Coordinates of C-alpha atoms and ligand atoms in Angstrom, one line a residue:
X1 CA 16.4 4.6 -14.0
X2 CA 18.2 1.3 -13.6
X3 CA 18.3 -0.9 -16.7
X4 CA 18.8 -4.1 -14.7
X5 CA 16.1 -6.7 -15.0
X6 CA 14.9 -9.3 -12.6
X7 CA 16.9 -12.4 -13.1
X8 CA 14.0 -14.8 -12.8
X9 CA 10.3 -14.8 -13.0
X10 CA 9.9 -15.9 -9.5
X11 CA 12.2 -13.0 -8.5
X12 CA 9.6 -10.5 -9.9
X13 CA 6.8 -12.2 -8.1
X14 CA 8.6 -12.3 -4.8
X15 CA 9.9 -8.7 -5.1
X16 CA 6.5 -7.3 -6.1
X17 CA 4.7 -9.5 -3.5
X18 CA 7.2 -8.4 -0.9
X19 CA 6.3 -4.8 -1.7
X20 CA 2.6 -5.5 -1.7
X21 CA 2.6 -7.3 1.6
X22 CA 3.1 -4.8 4.4
X23 CA 1.3 -2.8 7.0
X24 CA -1.7 -2.7 4.6
X25 CA -2.4 -6.4 5.1
X26 CA -1.5 -6.8 8.8
X27 CA -2.3 -3.4 10.4
X28 CA -4.8 -1.7 8.1
X29 CA -7.0 -4.6 6.7
X30 CA -8.2 -5.9 10.1
X31 CA -9.2 -2.4 11.4
X32 CA -10.9 -1.4 8.1
X33 CA -12.8 -4.7 8.3
X34 CA -13.7 -4.1 11.9
X35 CA -15.0 -0.6 11.2
X36 CA -17.0 -1.8 8.2
X37 CA -19.1 -4.6 9.6
X38 CA -16.8 -7.7 9.2
X39 CA -17.9 -10.3 6.6
X40 CA -19.7 -7.7 4.5
X41 CA -16.5 -5.8 4.0
X42 CA -14.6 -9.0 3.2
X43 CA -17.1 -9.8 0.4
X44 CA -16.9 -6.4 -1.1
X45 CA -13.1 -6.4 -0.7
X46 CA -12.7 -9.7 -2.6
X47 CA -15.0 -8.4 -5.4
X48 CA -12.9 -5.2 -5.6
X49 CA -9.7 -7.3 -5.8
X50 CA -11.0 -9.4 -8.7
X51 CA -12.8 -6.7 -10.7
X52 CA -10.4 -3.8 -10.1
X53 CA -7.2 -5.0 -8.5
X54 CA -6.2 -7.7 -10.9
X55 CA -6.8 -5.7 -14.2
X56 CA -5.3 -2.6 -12.8
X57 CA -2.2 -4.4 -11.5
X58 CA -1.8 -6.0 -15.0
X59 CA -2.2 -2.7 -16.6
X60 CA 0.4 -1.0 -14.5
X61 CA 2.9 -3.8 -15.1
X62 CA 2.2 -3.4 -18.8
X63 CA 2.7 0.3 -18.8
X64 CA 6.2 -0.2 -17.2
X65 CA 7.1 -3.2 -19.3
X66 CA 6.1 -1.6 -22.7
X67 CA 7.7 1.8 -21.9
X68 CA 10.7 0.5 -20.0
X69 CA 10.4 3.6 -17.9
X70 CA 9.6 4.5 -14.3
X71 CA 6.4 6.4 -13.6
X72 CA 7.8 9.8 -14.6
X73 CA 8.6 8.9 -18.2
X74 CA 6.2 6.0 -18.8
X75 CA 3.2 8.0 -19.9
X76 CA 5.0 10.3 -22.3
X77 CA 6.9 7.3 -23.8
X78 CA 3.7 5.4 -24.5
X79 CA 1.6 8.3 -25.7
X80 CA 4.4 10.1 -27.5
X81 CA 3.4 13.4 -26.0
X82 CA 3.9 15.4 -22.7
X83 CA 0.2 15.9 -22.3
X84 CA 0.0 13.3 -19.5
X85 CA 2.9 14.7 -17.4
X86 CA 0.6 15.9 -14.7
X87 CA -0.5 12.3 -13.9
X88 CA 2.9 11.2 -12.6
X89 CA 3.1 14.4 -10.6
X90 CA -0.3 13.7 -9.0
X91 CA 0.9 10.1 -8.3
X92 CA 4.1 11.5 -6.7
X93 CA 2.2 13.9 -4.4
X94 CA -0.2 11.1 -3.3
X95 CA 2.8 8.8 -2.7
X96 CA 4.5 11.4 -0.5
X97 CA 1.5 11.6 1.8
X98 CA 1.2 7.8 1.9
X99 CA 4.9 7.4 2.7
X100 CA 4.6 10.0 5.4
X101 CA 1.9 8.3 7.4
X102 CA 3.3 4.8 6.5
X103 CA 6.5 5.9 8.4
X104 CA 4.5 6.9 11.4
X105 CA 2.9 3.5 11.7
X106 CA 6.4 1.9 11.0
X107 CA 7.5 3.9 14.0
X108 CA 4.7 2.4 16.1
X109 CA 6.0 -1.1 15.1
X110 CA 9.5 -0.2 16.1
X111 CA 8.3 1.1 19.5
X112 CA 6.3 -2.1 20.1
X113 CA 9.4 -4.1 19.2
X114 CA 11.2 -2.1 21.9
X115 CA 8.4 -2.7 24.3
X116 CA 8.5 -6.4 23.7
X117 CA 12.3 -6.5 24.2
X118 CA 12.2 -4.7 27.5
X119 CA 9.2 -6.8 28.7
X120 CA 6.8 -3.9 28.7
X121 CA 4.1 -6.1 27.0
X122 CA 4.2 -8.7 29.7
X123 CA 1.3 -9.0 32.1
X124 CA -0.9 -6.4 30.3
X125 CA -4.6 -6.5 30.9
X126 CA -7.5 -5.3 28.6
X127 CA -7.3 -1.9 30.4
X128 CA -3.6 -1.4 30.6
X129 CA -2.9 -2.4 27.0
X130 CA -5.1 0.5 25.8
X131 CA -3.3 2.9 28.2
X132 CA 0.1 1.8 27.0
X133 CA -0.8 2.7 23.4
X134 CA -2.5 5.9 24.5
X135 CA 0.3 7.2 26.7
X136 CA 2.8 6.4 24.0
X137 CA 0.9 8.4 21.4
X138 CA 0.1 11.3 23.8
X139 CA 3.8 11.9 24.7
X140 CA 4.0 13.4 21.2
X141 CA 7.8 13.2 21.2
X142 CA 7.9 9.3 21.3
X143 CA 5.9 8.7 18.1
X144 CA 7.8 11.6 16.5
X145 CA 11.2 10.1 17.3
X146 CA 10.0 6.6 16.2
X147 CA 8.7 8.0 12.9
X148 CA 12.0 9.8 12.5
X149 CA 13.9 6.6 13.1
X150 CA 11.7 4.8 10.5
X151 CA 12.5 7.5 7.9
X152 CA 16.2 7.6 8.7
X153 CA 16.5 3.8 8.7
X154 CA 14.7 3.6 5.3
X155 CA 16.8 6.4 3.8
X156 CA 20.1 4.9 5.0
X157 CA 19.2 1.6 3.4
X158 CA 18.5 3.6 0.1
X159 CA 21.6 5.7 0.6
X160 CA 23.9 2.7 1.1
X161 CA 22.3 1.0 -1.9
X162 CA 21.7 -2.1 0.1
X163 CA 18.0 -2.2 -0.9
X164 CA 18.3 -5.3 -3.0
X165 CA 20.1 -7.1 -0.1
X166 CA 17.4 -6.2 2.3
X167 CA 14.7 -7.2 -0.2
X168 CA 16.4 -10.6 -0.5
X169 CA 16.6 -10.9 3.2
X170 CA 12.9 -10.1 3.5
X171 CA 12.1 -12.9 1.2
X172 CA 13.4 -15.3 3.8
X173 CA 11.8 -13.4 6.6
X174 CA 8.3 -13.1 5.0
X175 CA 7.6 -16.8 5.1
X176 CA 8.5 -16.6 8.8
X177 CA 5.9 -13.9 9.3
X178 CA 3.4 -16.2 7.6
X179 CA 4.3 -19.1 9.9
X180 CA 4.0 -16.8 12.9
X181 CA 0.5 -15.7 11.8
X182 CA -0.5 -19.4 11.5
X183 CA 0.8 -20.1 15.0
X184 CA -1.2 -17.1 16.3
X185 CA -4.3 -18.3 14.5
X186 CA -4.1 -21.7 16.2
X187 CA -3.6 -20.0 19.6
X188 CA -6.4 -17.4 19.3
X189 CA -9.0 -20.0 18.2
X190 CA -8.4 -21.7 21.5
X191 CA -9.5 -18.6 23.4
X192 CA -12.9 -18.7 25.0
X193 CA -15.4 -16.8 22.8
X194 CA -13.1 -16.9 19.8
X195 CA -15.9 -18.3 17.6
X196 CA -17.7 -15.0 17.6
X197 CA -14.7 -13.5 15.9
X198 CA -14.7 -16.1 13.2
X199 CA -18.4 -15.5 12.6
X200 CA -17.8 -11.7 12.4
X201 CA -15.1 -12.3 9.8
X202 CA -16.9 -14.7 7.5
X203 CA -20.7 -14.1 8.0
X204 CA -21.7 -11.6 5.4
X205 CA -24.6 -9.5 6.5
X206 CA -25.4 -7.7 3.2
X207 CA -27.5 -5.1 4.9
X208 CA -24.2 -3.7 6.4
X209 CA -22.9 -2.7 3.0
X210 CA -23.1 1.1 2.7
X211 CA -21.6 3.4 0.1
X212 CA -18.7 4.1 2.6
X213 CA -18.1 0.3 2.8
X214 CA -17.6 0.2 -1.0
X215 CA -15.4 3.2 -1.1
X216 CA -13.3 1.9 1.8
X217 CA -13.0 -1.6 0.3
X218 CA -11.9 -0.1 -3.1
X219 CA -9.3 2.2 -1.4
X220 CA -8.0 -0.7 0.8
X221 CA -7.7 -2.9 -2.3
X222 CA -5.6 -0.2 -4.1
X223 CA -3.5 0.4 -1.0
X224 CA -2.8 -3.2 -0.3
X225 CA -2.0 -4.1 -3.9
X226 CA 0.2 -0.9 -4.2
X227 CA -2.0 0.2 -7.1
X228 CA -2.0 3.9 -8.4
X229 CA 1.3 4.6 -6.6
X230 CA 3.6 4.0 -9.6
X231 CA 5.5 1.2 -7.8
X232 CA 4.0 -1.5 -10.1
X233 CA 5.0 0.6 -13.2
X234 CA 8.6 0.5 -12.0
X235 CA 8.5 -3.2 -11.3
X236 CA 7.1 -3.7 -14.8
X237 CA 10.0 -1.8 -16.3
X238 CA 12.4 -4.3 -14.6
X239 CA 10.6 -7.4 -15.9
X240 CA 12.2 -9.7 -18.5
X241 CA 10.4 -9.2 -21.9
X242 CA 8.9 -12.8 -21.9
X243 CA 7.4 -12.5 -18.4
X244 CA 3.7 -13.4 -18.3
X245 CA 2.1 -10.4 -16.7
X246 CA -1.3 -12.1 -16.3
X247 CA 0.0 -15.1 -14.2
X248 CA 2.4 -12.9 -12.3
X249 CA -0.5 -10.6 -11.3
X250 CA -2.6 -13.6 -10.3
X251 CA 0.1 -15.0 -8.0
X252 CA 0.8 -11.6 -6.3
X253 CA -2.9 -10.9 -5.8
X254 CA -3.6 -14.4 -4.3
X255 CA -0.6 -14.1 -1.9
X256 CA -1.5 -10.5 -0.8
X257 CA -5.2 -11.4 -0.1
X258 CA -4.2 -14.6 1.7
X259 CA -1.9 -12.6 4.1
X260 CA -4.7 -10.1 4.8
X261 CA -7.1 -12.9 5.5
X262 CA -4.6 -14.7 7.8
X263 CA -4.1 -11.4 9.7
X264 CA -7.9 -11.1 10.1
X265 CA -8.1 -14.7 11.3
X266 CA -5.3 -14.0 13.8
X267 CA -6.9 -10.9 15.2
X268 CA -10.7 -11.1 15.2
X269 CA -11.1 -14.2 17.4
X270 CA -8.9 -12.4 20.0
X271 CA -10.9 -9.1 19.6
X272 CA -14.1 -10.9 20.6
X273 CA -12.5 -13.2 23.2
X274 CA -11.0 -10.2 25.1
X275 CA -14.2 -8.1 24.7
X276 CA -12.7 -5.3 22.5
X277 CA -14.8 -3.4 20.0
X278 CA -13.9 -4.3 16.4
X279 CA -14.3 -0.6 15.6
X280 CA -11.2 0.4 17.6
X281 CA -9.5 1.8 14.4
X282 CA -5.8 2.1 13.8
X283 CA -4.8 1.0 17.3
X284 CA -6.7 -2.4 17.0
X285 CA -3.7 -4.6 16.2
X286 CA -1.5 -2.9 18.8
X287 CA -4.2 -3.4 21.5
X288 CA -5.1 -7.0 20.7
X289 CA -1.9 -8.8 19.8
X290 CA 0.1 -8.0 23.0
X291 CA -2.7 -9.6 25.0
X292 CA -2.5 -12.8 22.8
X293 CA 1.2 -13.0 23.3
X294 CA 0.7 -12.5 27.0
X295 CA -1.3 -15.7 27.1
X296 CA 1.1 -17.8 25.1
X297 CA 4.0 -20.0 26.3
X298 CA 7.2 -18.2 25.2
X299 CA 5.0 -15.1 24.5
X300 CA 7.8 -12.6 25.0
X301 CA 10.0 -14.2 22.4
X302 CA 7.1 -14.6 20.0
X303 CA 6.2 -10.9 20.4
X304 CA 9.8 -9.9 19.7
X305 CA 10.0 -12.0 16.6
X306 CA 6.5 -10.8 15.4
X307 CA 7.2 -7.1 15.9
X308 CA 10.7 -7.5 14.4
X309 CA 9.3 -9.1 11.3
X310 CA 6.4 -6.6 11.0
X311 CA 9.0 -3.7 11.3
X312 CA 11.1 -5.2 8.6
X313 CA 8.1 -5.7 6.3
X314 CA 7.1 -2.0 7.0
X315 CA 10.7 -0.7 6.4
X316 CA 11.1 -2.6 3.1
X317 CA 7.8 -1.1 2.0
X318 CA 8.9 2.4 3.1
X319 CA 12.2 1.9 1.3
X320 CA 10.4 1.1 -2.0
X321 CA 8.0 4.0 -1.5
X322 CA 10.9 6.4 -1.0
X323 CA 12.8 4.8 -3.9
X324 CA 9.8 5.6 -6.1
X325 CA 9.9 9.3 -5.0
X326 CA 13.7 9.4 -5.6
X327 CA 13.4 8.0 -9.1
X328 CA 10.6 10.5 -9.8
X329 CA 12.6 13.5 -8.5
X330 CA 15.7 12.4 -10.4
X331 CA 13.9 11.8 -13.7
X332 CA 11.9 15.0 -13.3
X333 CA 15.0 17.0 -12.7
X334 CA 16.7 15.5 -15.8
X335 CA 13.7 16.3 -18.0
X336 CA 13.2 19.8 -16.6
X337 CA 16.9 20.8 -17.0
X338 CA 17.0 19.3 -20.5
X339 CA 14.0 21.3 -21.5
X340 CA 15.4 24.5 -20.0
X341 CA 18.8 23.9 -21.7
X342 CA 17.0 23.4 -25.1
X343 CA 15.1 26.6 -24.6
X344 CA 18.2 28.6 -23.6
X345 CA 20.4 26.7 -26.1
X346 CA 22.8 25.8 -23.1
X347 CA 25.3 23.0 -23.4
X348 CA 25.3 20.2 -20.9
X349 CA 22.9 21.1 -18.1
X350 CA 23.7 20.1 -14.5
X351 CA 21.2 17.8 -13.0
X352 CA 20.4 16.6 -9.5
X353 CA 22.5 13.7 -8.2
X354 CA 20.9 10.6 -6.9
X355 CA 21.9 11.6 -3.4
X356 CA 20.3 15.0 -3.9
X357 CA 17.1 13.3 -5.0
X358 CA 17.1 11.1 -1.9
X359 CA 17.4 14.2 0.3
X360 CA 14.5 15.8 -1.5
X361 CA 12.3 12.7 -1.2
X362 CA 13.2 12.1 2.5
X363 CA 12.6 15.7 3.5
X364 CA 9.1 15.5 1.8
X365 CA 8.4 12.3 3.7
X366 CA 9.7 13.5 7.0
X367 CA 7.5 16.7 6.8
X368 CA 4.4 14.6 6.3
X369 CA 5.4 12.2 9.1
X370 CA 6.0 15.0 11.6
X371 CA 2.6 16.6 10.9
X372 CA 0.8 13.2 11.0
X373 CA 2.5 12.1 14.3
X374 CA 1.9 15.4 16.1
X375 CA -1.7 15.6 15.0
X376 CA -2.5 12.6 17.2
X377 CA -1.6 14.4 20.4
X378 CA -4.8 15.5 22.1
X379 CA -3.8 19.0 23.0
X380 CA -2.6 20.0 19.5
X381 CA -6.0 21.0 18.2
X382 CA -4.8 23.0 15.2
X383 CA -3.6 19.8 13.5
X384 CA -7.2 18.5 13.3
X385 CA -9.8 19.4 10.8
X386 CA -13.4 18.8 11.8
X387 CA -12.2 17.0 14.9
X388 CA -10.3 14.5 12.7
X389 CA -6.5 14.2 13.0
X390 CA -4.4 15.0 10.0
X391 CA -3.1 11.4 10.4
X392 CA -6.6 10.1 9.7
X393 CA -7.1 12.7 6.9
X394 CA -3.9 11.6 5.2
X395 CA -5.1 8.0 5.3
X396 CA -8.6 9.0 4.2
X397 CA -7.6 11.4 1.4
X398 CA -5.2 8.9 -0.2
X399 CA -7.3 5.7 0.2
X400 CA -10.7 7.3 -0.7
X401 CA -9.7 10.0 -3.1
X402 CA -6.3 10.2 -4.6
X403 CA -5.8 6.4 -5.2
X404 CA -9.2 5.9 -7.0
X405 CA -8.7 9.1 -9.0
X406 CA -5.2 8.2 -10.1
X407 CA -6.3 4.7 -11.0
X408 CA -9.2 6.2 -13.0
X409 CA -6.9 8.5 -15.0
X410 CA -4.4 5.7 -15.6
X411 CA -7.2 3.4 -16.8
X412 CA -8.5 6.2 -19.2
X413 CA -4.9 6.7 -20.4
X414 CA -4.3 3.0 -21.1
X415 CA -7.8 2.1 -22.3
X416 CA -8.2 5.1 -24.6
X417 CA -4.8 6.5 -25.5
X418 CA -2.6 3.5 -25.8
X419 CA -3.1 1.6 -29.1
X420 CA -4.9 -1.7 -29.3
X421 CA -1.9 -3.1 -31.1
X422 CA 0.4 -2.3 -28.1
X423 CA -1.9 -4.3 -25.8
X424 CA -2.2 -7.2 -28.3
X425 CA 1.5 -7.3 -28.9
X426 CA 2.0 -7.8 -25.2
X427 CA -0.7 -10.4 -24.9
X428 CA 0.8 -12.4 -27.8
X429 CA 3.8 -13.0 -25.6
X430 CA 1.8 -15.1 -23.2
X431 CA 1.4 -18.4 -24.9
X432 CA -1.9 -20.2 -24.3
X433 CA -3.8 -17.0 -23.5
X434 CA -7.2 -17.1 -25.2
X435 CA -8.2 -14.2 -27.5
X436 CA -11.4 -13.5 -25.4
X437 CA -9.1 -12.7 -22.5
X438 CA -7.7 -9.7 -24.4
X439 CA -11.2 -8.6 -25.3
X440 CA -12.4 -8.8 -21.7
X441 CA -9.3 -7.0 -20.4
X442 CA -9.8 -4.1 -22.8
X443 CA -13.5 -3.9 -22.0
X444 CA -12.8 -3.8 -18.3
X445 CA -10.2 -1.0 -18.8
X446 CA -12.2 1.0 -21.3
X447 CA -15.7 0.8 -19.9
X448 CA -16.3 -1.1 -16.8
X449 CA -13.6 0.2 -14.4
X450 CA -13.8 3.9 -15.3
X451 CA -17.6 4.0 -15.1
X452 CA -17.8 2.0 -11.8
X453 CA -15.0 4.0 -10.2
X454 CA -16.8 7.3 -11.1
X455 CA -20.1 5.9 -9.7
X456 CA -18.5 4.6 -6.5
X457 CA -16.6 7.9 -6.1
X458 CA -19.7 10.2 -6.6
X459 CA -21.7 7.9 -4.4
X460 CA -19.0 8.0 -1.7
X461 CA -18.8 11.8 -1.6
X462 CA -22.6 12.0 -1.6
X463 CA -23.2 13.5 -5.1
X464 CA -25.0 10.5 -6.3
X465 CA -27.0 7.8 -4.7
X466 CA -26.7 4.1 -5.7
Ligands
PFF501 N1 1.0 -2.4 -0.4 C1 1.8 -2.0 0.8 C2 1.0 -2.4 2.0 O1 0.0 -3.0 1.9 O2 1.5 -2.1 3.1 C3 2.1 -0.6 0.7 C4 3.1 -0.2 -0.3 C5 4.4 -0.6 -0.2 C6 2.8 0.4 -1.5 C7 5.4 -0.4 -1.2 C8 3.7 0.7 -2.5 C9 5.0 0.3 -2.3 F1 5.9 0.6 -3.3

């Protein structure tokens, strides 16, 4: 892996926040909230962010920073044995599925960018906006081509090695996305009936909290903060040694949650004003926003800018997800060949090149994308299980199962198998941190988080009732 470090502390915050802010905040958070009863979900989500998201993000940064390795080598470096090698493999598999369906939704953003450029989003009504999305998905080939373009674009950025340049560019573009969200919020609150949307977002009806709400909020928290995907471990490895992981985590978490909230504020007033159901699911943002742009002065230009920024945010995220896989494949191939050479007493073993690793990672992503995109076409029944598309399954399996499970194993690893001294040595670097903070951090990692994740998980799959 690269040995370069981030040149400034702000650089780490911006890079990690840039990776964290993506489709999870603007596309997924609003529809998850809509499907889970609004304010009740928001409350549980914020609790999950504080109790799980923050300590887990800190932990992953520390794993990367203390080991100086990407996800593949970090666990063996910290524990001094290969007993944990299966955990990075599980993380890799889960990340391949996430990247696959992430590229499908990135493809949707690209298509909507195209729609806005050619004026297809102009003059839509509540009926026709739904038809536009439906007929796009049902062609089958269009979402397939768009996902393909998303994968190819992301891979070419990686291949050309211009990732850091794009990342820098996105740091200028992200504030623009925030400003656009603010403009949208002002516009949607002027719509008639918008108040019901604000009430839906902020009024917490606790009776709406079910075991599924808690499992969904936990999964969404992991997804949005990029937890249990190995990305944060890699960022940690790039950090300067004197970086304060606690305050970096705080800044990223606040920014990420703020963007999700702003997206909610821009979407729900419009959902209610136009009479949509908040439970529309993944197509929610693509149904509501074109109508809002249609009602704004200069709406077409706004729509172009918005979908362009959203596509860039999505592509930069896809790039870092594929980069993670590439680093994994490369490190795994080096380790595997070295072990084989040792066993067979060979001299210098040949290993995969970086280009070879990119090809492996992109083929894995592309296969998942093709399956996910095709599964949404009505007449391809065999890509559904129990009437649910493989696209939805990919989302559900990762958010509800693999991410919480990987987080659970990581926390057991760090809480129980990494020495107390390692954690204390790291904490000593942060001047002004009170000793009780380290005690609380270790308690959360050793007891609170593992026990609660197991309970939420068993409850979510119906094996235990809270
Ligand atoms: N957290 C991102 C989102 O909310 O869209 C998804 C993500 C991007 C995860 C990049 C991991 C990553 F490396």
